């Protein structure tokens, strides 16, 4: 690994962040403030990343274009936001040209790309998760639905489906229809036991040398207050989440993170990036895995990064080069909360292209993470996606962080937009 050593002695890094959402704006902001970073680039970015980085018109799904861009920029580190390019060999291709990548190689990224693969790995590693059955034929459906009768049915497609691959329903005919449709398109589908409890997100930075658990957080996936309405990518989040008590955390590390790290670091190329462990925590405090993602969560990233006291470049670069065990990672004893402002019609059919007024400059304790934003020909900031932006704040208490985030949100004006008023309600 001669290139690792040669990069370590370089004065300041040039970092390319891949993606264009709120998560990537948060990554760009933190990297731009690092003493170790000379320049931050983002592909494709948004109107927010443009303020702290140079945007490049290369899509996050254009793996060849991203590798060429990283080479052209002489990037010393590539930080990958979304999972799709990782499942499409981006980290493998960057390794082939000697550029460190924060994000795992394809063989490990399929932990997110294939739910069945994730189940098989958990079985090998002895990690607690819901029982499941793979269905490949119509004739198996009724007996499988009988097997998991009595609780809502949880049906999962075995493909990357951009958050639309899971149906949880107490309606047998709805479960059956989704199973049939999934078998027709994918050839198979998973039916799994419903896990009761409260969810939390645990982000674990890892490489071949070790792992670091970031403070646990909680996302709000349903569109409307009171956790009702359609599933979304996430309408807000807060950190740390008190449901992940010290006992739950130490159990999660012992029963989930340690065995996963042992498995992942025994693979031909170790896992270098962040493993997102979606936890279900029972009322007895027993954690099991609902899902793995191979990237930072969005919006969990926005409220986790501000609580990391250690320089973010130091942390990410160390993980990309298998030196994580040399870094002493410290955290701020604070709280962070973010509220997503969504476009009219989100999540079904978001209205785009509307002007956003009232955007404020960041303060020390509250700022805007842009997500679906861009500029029109007149130079105005306009909405370009479903989740438009998030107002993020920190505070000595969760209450204080919530107050600051909602105060900032109140100043923003986007016709038809909506947001949840109860982010953090489980902890407040
Ligand atoms: P996934 O894409 O696997 O994270 O699933 C999306 C959402 O469905 C999760 O965040 C949970 O809220 C829910 N879910 C998934 N699997 C289960 C399960 N086995 N039991 C209960 N809820 C689940
Ligand atoms: N907020 C959930 C996710 O990023 O998958």
PDB file of N, CA and C in Angstrom, residues 6-60:
ATOM      1  N   UNK A   6       2.233   7.550   0.574  1.00  0.00           N
ATOM      2  CA  UNK A   6       2.601   8.765  -0.143  1.00  0.00           C
ATOM      3  C   UNK A   6       1.512   9.821   0.012  1.00  0.00           C
ATOM      4  N   UNK A   7       0.243   9.401   0.084  1.00  0.00           N
ATOM      5  CA  UNK A   7      -0.821  10.395   0.241  1.00  0.00           C
ATOM      6  C   UNK A   7      -0.781  10.995   1.640  1.00  0.00           C
ATOM      7  N   UNK A   8      -0.404  10.190   2.616  1.00  0.00           N
ATOM      8  CA  UNK A   8      -0.384  10.693   3.992  1.00  0.00           C
ATOM      9  C   UNK A   8       0.528  11.894   4.165  1.00  0.00           C
ATOM     10  N   UNK A   9       1.624  11.950   3.383  1.00  0.00           N
ATOM     11  CA  UNK A   9       2.551  13.053   3.578  1.00  0.00           C
ATOM     12  C   UNK A   9       2.164  14.274   2.726  1.00  0.00           C
ATOM     13  N   UNK A  10       1.115  14.144   1.907  1.00  0.00           N
ATOM     14  CA  UNK A  10       0.689  15.306   1.121  1.00  0.00           C
ATOM     15  C   UNK A  10       0.154  16.382   2.040  1.00  0.00           C
ATOM     16  N   UNK A  11       0.355  17.634   1.637  1.00  0.00           N
ATOM     17  CA  UNK A  11      -0.016  18.747   2.509  1.00  0.00           C
ATOM     18  C   UNK A  11      -1.523  18.783   2.764  1.00  0.00           C
ATOM     19  N   UNK A  12      -2.303  19.007   1.750  1.00  0.00           N
ATOM     20  CA  UNK A  12      -3.743  19.146   1.931  1.00  0.00           C
ATOM     21  C   UNK A  12      -4.473  18.397   0.839  1.00  0.00           C
ATOM     22  N   UNK A  13      -5.629  17.871   1.185  1.00  0.00           N
ATOM     23  CA  UNK A  13      -6.319  17.001   0.253  1.00  0.00           C
ATOM     24  C   UNK A  13      -7.305  17.718  -0.647  1.00  0.00           C
ATOM     25  N   UNK A  14      -7.613  17.038  -1.736  1.00  0.00           N
ATOM     26  CA  UNK A  14      -8.659  17.477  -2.643  1.00  0.00           C
ATOM     27  C   UNK A  14      -9.714  16.373  -2.629  1.00  0.00           C
ATOM     28  N   UNK A  15     -10.899  16.695  -2.154  1.00  0.00           N
ATOM     29  CA  UNK A  15     -11.907  15.666  -1.898  1.00  0.00           C
ATOM     30  C   UNK A  15     -13.064  15.794  -2.878  1.00  0.00           C
ATOM     31  N   UNK A  16     -13.484  14.670  -3.430  1.00  0.00           N
ATOM     32  CA  UNK A  16     -14.672  14.629  -4.290  1.00  0.00           C
ATOM     33  C   UNK A  16     -15.791  13.916  -3.539  1.00  0.00           C
ATOM     34  N   UNK A  17     -16.902  14.625  -3.342  1.00  0.00           N
ATOM     35  CA  UNK A  17     -18.081  14.033  -2.707  1.00  0.00           C
ATOM     36  C   UNK A  17     -19.065  13.662  -3.815  1.00  0.00           C
ATOM     37  N   UNK A  18     -19.544  12.429  -3.796  1.00  0.00           N
ATOM     38  CA  UNK A  18     -20.466  11.952  -4.836  1.00  0.00           C
ATOM     39  C   UNK A  18     -21.908  11.990  -4.315  1.00  0.00           C
ATOM     40  N   UNK A  19     -22.770  12.693  -5.047  1.00  0.00           N
ATOM     41  CA  UNK A  19     -24.184  12.761  -4.683  1.00  0.00           C
ATOM     42  C   UNK A  19     -24.677  14.197  -4.730  1.00  0.00           C
ATOM     43  N   UNK A  20     -25.952  14.373  -4.462  1.00  0.00           N
ATOM     44  CA  UNK A  20     -26.494  15.727  -4.590  1.00  0.00           C
ATOM     45  C   UNK A  20     -27.642  16.011  -3.647  1.00  0.00           C
ATOM     46  N   UNK A  21     -27.652  15.355  -2.496  1.00  0.00           N
ATOM     47  CA  UNK A  21     -28.743  15.558  -1.544  1.00  0.00           C
ATOM     48  C   UNK A  21     -28.293  16.290  -0.294  1.00  0.00           C
ATOM     49  N   UNK A  22     -29.161  16.253   0.725  1.00  0.00           N
ATOM     50  CA  UNK A  22     -28.850  16.903   1.987  1.00  0.00           C
ATOM     51  C   UNK A  22     -27.649  16.265   2.671  1.00  0.00           C
ATOM     52  N   UNK A  23     -27.541  14.956   2.534  1.00  0.00           N
ATOM     53  CA  UNK A  23     -26.400  14.232   3.104  1.00  0.00           C
ATOM     54  C   UNK A  23     -25.090  14.753   2.515  1.00  0.00           C
ATOM     55  N   UNK A  24     -25.073  14.931   1.203  1.00  0.00           N
ATOM     56  CA  UNK A  24     -23.844  15.374   0.546  1.00  0.00           C
ATOM     57  C   UNK A  24     -23.541  16.829   0.873  1.00  0.00           C
ATOM     58  N   UNK A  25     -24.580  17.662   1.044  1.00  0.00           N
ATOM     59  CA  UNK A  25     -24.317  19.042   1.463  1.00  0.00           C
ATOM     60  C   UNK A  25     -23.679  19.045   2.853  1.00  0.00           C
ATOM     61  N   UNK A  26     -24.195  18.193   3.735  1.00  0.00           N
ATOM     62  CA  UNK A  26     -23.618  18.107   5.087  1.00  0.00           C
ATOM     63  C   UNK A  26     -22.158  17.647   5.023  1.00  0.00           C
ATOM     64  N   UNK A  27     -21.882  16.657   4.187  1.00  0.00           N
ATOM     65  CA  UNK A  27     -20.501  16.170   4.038  1.00  0.00           C
ATOM     66  C   UNK A  27     -19.605  17.281   3.490  1.00  0.00           C
ATOM     67  N   UNK A  28     -20.083  17.993   2.460  1.00  0.00           N
ATOM     68  CA  UNK A  28     -19.278  19.080   1.875  1.00  0.00           C
ATOM     69  C   UNK A  28     -19.005  20.181   2.902  1.00  0.00           C
ATOM     70  N   UNK A  29     -20.028  20.539   3.678  1.00  0.00           N
ATOM     71  CA  UNK A  29     -19.834  21.592   4.688  1.00  0.00           C
ATOM     72  C   UNK A  29     -18.752  21.196   5.688  1.00  0.00           C
ATOM     73  N   UNK A  30     -18.841  19.966   6.187  1.00  0.00           N
ATOM     74  CA  UNK A  30     -17.878  19.541   7.212  1.00  0.00           C
ATOM     75  C   UNK A  30     -16.480  19.399   6.620  1.00  0.00           C
ATOM     76  N   UNK A  31     -16.388  18.896   5.393  1.00  0.00           N
ATOM     77  CA  UNK A  31     -15.065  18.724   4.776  1.00  0.00           C
ATOM     78  C   UNK A  31     -14.455  20.080   4.423  1.00  0.00           C
ATOM     79  N   UNK A  32     -15.307  21.037   4.014  1.00  0.00           N
ATOM     80  CA  UNK A  32     -14.793  22.359   3.646  1.00  0.00           C
ATOM     81  C   UNK A  32     -14.206  23.075   4.862  1.00  0.00           C
ATOM     82  N   UNK A  33     -14.675  22.709   6.052  1.00  0.00           N
ATOM     83  CA  UNK A  33     -14.158  23.386   7.244  1.00  0.00           C
ATOM     84  C   UNK A  33     -12.943  22.656   7.828  1.00  0.00           C
ATOM     85  N   UNK A  34     -12.516  21.581   7.159  1.00  0.00           N
ATOM     86  CA  UNK A  34     -11.373  20.818   7.674  1.00  0.00           C
ATOM     87  C   UNK A  34     -10.054  21.496   7.311  1.00  0.00           C
ATOM     88  N   UNK A  35      -9.172  21.563   8.271  1.00  0.00           N
ATOM     89  CA  UNK A  35      -7.821  22.104   8.055  1.00  0.00           C
ATOM     90  C   UNK A  35      -7.041  21.254   7.064  1.00  0.00           C
ATOM     91  N   UNK A  36      -7.447  19.994   6.945  1.00  0.00           N
ATOM     92  CA  UNK A  36      -6.682  19.066   6.092  1.00  0.00           C
ATOM     93  C   UNK A  36      -7.096  19.127   4.631  1.00  0.00           C
ATOM     94  N   UNK A  37      -8.140  19.899   4.348  1.00  0.00           N
ATOM     95  CA  UNK A  37      -8.701  19.876   2.994  1.00  0.00           C
ATOM     96  C   UNK A  37      -8.423  21.184   2.268  1.00  0.00           C
ATOM     97  N   UNK A  38      -7.930  21.048   1.068  1.00  0.00           N
ATOM     98  CA  UNK A  38      -7.624  22.200   0.238  1.00  0.00           C
ATOM     99  C   UNK A  38      -8.841  22.594  -0.594  1.00  0.00           C
ATOM    100  N   UNK A  39      -9.458  21.595  -1.231  1.00  0.00           N
ATOM    101  CA  UNK A  39     -10.620  21.900  -2.068  1.00  0.00           C
ATOM    102  C   UNK A  39     -11.625  20.760  -1.992  1.00  0.00           C
ATOM    103  N   UNK A  40     -12.900  21.155  -2.012  1.00  0.00           N
ATOM    104  CA  UNK A  40     -13.987  20.174  -1.991  1.00  0.00           C
ATOM    105  C   UNK A  40     -14.739  20.277  -3.313  1.00  0.00           C
ATOM    106  N   UNK A  41     -14.985  19.135  -3.915  1.00  0.00           N
ATOM    107  CA  UNK A  41     -15.740  19.059  -5.164  1.00  0.00           C
ATOM    108  C   UNK A  41     -16.943  18.159  -4.938  1.00  0.00           C
ATOM    109  N   UNK A  42     -18.006  18.430  -5.691  1.00  0.00           N
ATOM    110  CA  UNK A  42     -19.199  17.613  -5.522  1.00  0.00           C
ATOM    111  C   UNK A  42     -19.793  17.291  -6.890  1.00  0.00           C
ATOM    112  N   UNK A  43     -20.229  16.035  -7.064  1.00  0.00           N
ATOM    113  CA  UNK A  43     -20.843  15.621  -8.327  1.00  0.00           C
ATOM    114  C   UNK A  43     -22.112  14.831  -8.031  1.00  0.00           C
ATOM    115  N   UNK A  44     -23.304  15.315  -8.440  1.00  0.00           N
ATOM    116  CA  UNK A  44     -23.501  16.583  -9.132  1.00  0.00           C
ATOM    117  C   UNK A  44     -23.700  17.770  -8.188  1.00  0.00           C
ATOM    118  N   UNK A  45     -23.994  17.528  -6.893  1.00  0.00           N
ATOM    119  CA  UNK A  45     -24.210  18.620  -5.954  1.00  0.00           C
ATOM    120  C   UNK A  45     -25.565  19.282  -6.101  1.00  0.00           C
ATOM    121  N   UNK A  46     -25.739  20.397  -5.376  1.00  0.00           N
ATOM    122  CA  UNK A  46     -26.994  21.167  -5.431  1.00  0.00           C
ATOM    123  C   UNK A  46     -26.656  22.627  -5.131  1.00  0.00           C
ATOM    124  N   UNK A  47     -27.698  23.452  -4.956  1.00  0.00           N
ATOM    125  CA  UNK A  47     -27.433  24.887  -4.758  1.00  0.00           C
ATOM    126  C   UNK A  47     -26.685  25.138  -3.450  1.00  0.00           C
ATOM    127  N   UNK A  48     -26.800  24.227  -2.485  1.00  0.00           N
ATOM    128  CA  UNK A  48     -26.097  24.396  -1.217  1.00  0.00           C
ATOM    129  C   UNK A  48     -24.633  24.004  -1.310  1.00  0.00           C
ATOM    130  N   UNK A  49     -24.355  22.883  -1.971  1.00  0.00           N
ATOM    131  CA  UNK A  49     -22.955  22.446  -2.074  1.00  0.00           C
ATOM    132  C   UNK A  49     -22.137  23.482  -2.847  1.00  0.00           C
ATOM    133  N   UNK A  50     -22.790  24.196  -3.760  1.00  0.00           N
ATOM    134  CA  UNK A  50     -22.112  25.220  -4.560  1.00  0.00           C
ATOM    135  C   UNK A  50     -21.493  26.305  -3.675  1.00  0.00           C
ATOM    136  N   UNK A  51     -22.039  26.490  -2.477  1.00  0.00           N
ATOM    137  CA  UNK A  51     -21.512  27.541  -1.591  1.00  0.00           C
ATOM    138  C   UNK A  51     -20.238  27.120  -0.873  1.00  0.00           C
ATOM    139  N   UNK A  52     -19.992  25.812  -0.793  1.00  0.00           N
ATOM    140  CA  UNK A  52     -18.810  25.346  -0.054  1.00  0.00           C
ATOM    141  C   UNK A  52     -17.898  24.460  -0.909  1.00  0.00           C
ATOM    142  N   UNK A  53     -18.347  24.153  -2.118  1.00  0.00           N
ATOM    143  CA  UNK A  53     -17.590  23.225  -2.970  1.00  0.00           C
ATOM    144  C   UNK A  53     -17.751  23.642  -4.427  1.00  0.00           C
ATOM    145  N   UNK A  54     -17.004  22.983  -5.297  1.00  0.00           N
ATOM    146  CA  UNK A  54     -17.185  23.184  -6.741  1.00  0.00           C
ATOM    147  C   UNK A  54     -18.063  22.053  -7.252  1.00  0.00           C
ATOM    148  N   UNK A  55     -19.178  22.411  -7.874  1.00  0.00           N
ATOM    149  CA  UNK A  55     -20.058  21.372  -8.421  1.00  0.00           C
ATOM    150  C   UNK A  55     -19.582  20.939  -9.806  1.00  0.00           C
ATOM    151  N   UNK A  56     -19.774  19.665 -10.112  1.00  0.00           N
ATOM    152  CA  UNK A  56     -19.441  19.142 -11.433  1.00  0.00           C
ATOM    153  C   UNK A  56     -20.652  18.398 -11.970  1.00  0.00           C
ATOM    154  N   UNK A  57     -20.970  18.635 -13.230  1.00  0.00           N
ATOM    155  CA  UNK A  57     -22.185  18.058 -13.815  1.00  0.00           C
ATOM    156  C   UNK A  57     -21.951  16.603 -14.230  1.00  0.00           C
ATOM    157  N   UNK A  58     -21.633  15.776 -13.247  1.00  0.00           N
ATOM    158  CA  UNK A  58     -21.492  14.337 -13.495  1.00  0.00           C
ATOM    159  C   UNK A  58     -22.491  13.651 -12.566  1.00  0.00           C
ATOM    160  N   UNK A  59     -23.315  12.795 -13.139  1.00  0.00           N
ATOM    161  CA  UNK A  59     -24.346  12.133 -12.353  1.00  0.00           C
ATOM    162  C   UNK A  59     -23.726  11.141 -11.365  1.00  0.00           C
ATOM    163  N   UNK A  60     -24.393  10.969 -10.216  1.00  0.00           N
ATOM    164  CA  UNK A  60     -23.905  10.005  -9.213  1.00  0.00           C
ATOM    165  C   UNK A  60     -24.025   8.570  -9.713  1.00  0.00           C
TER     166      UNK A  60
END
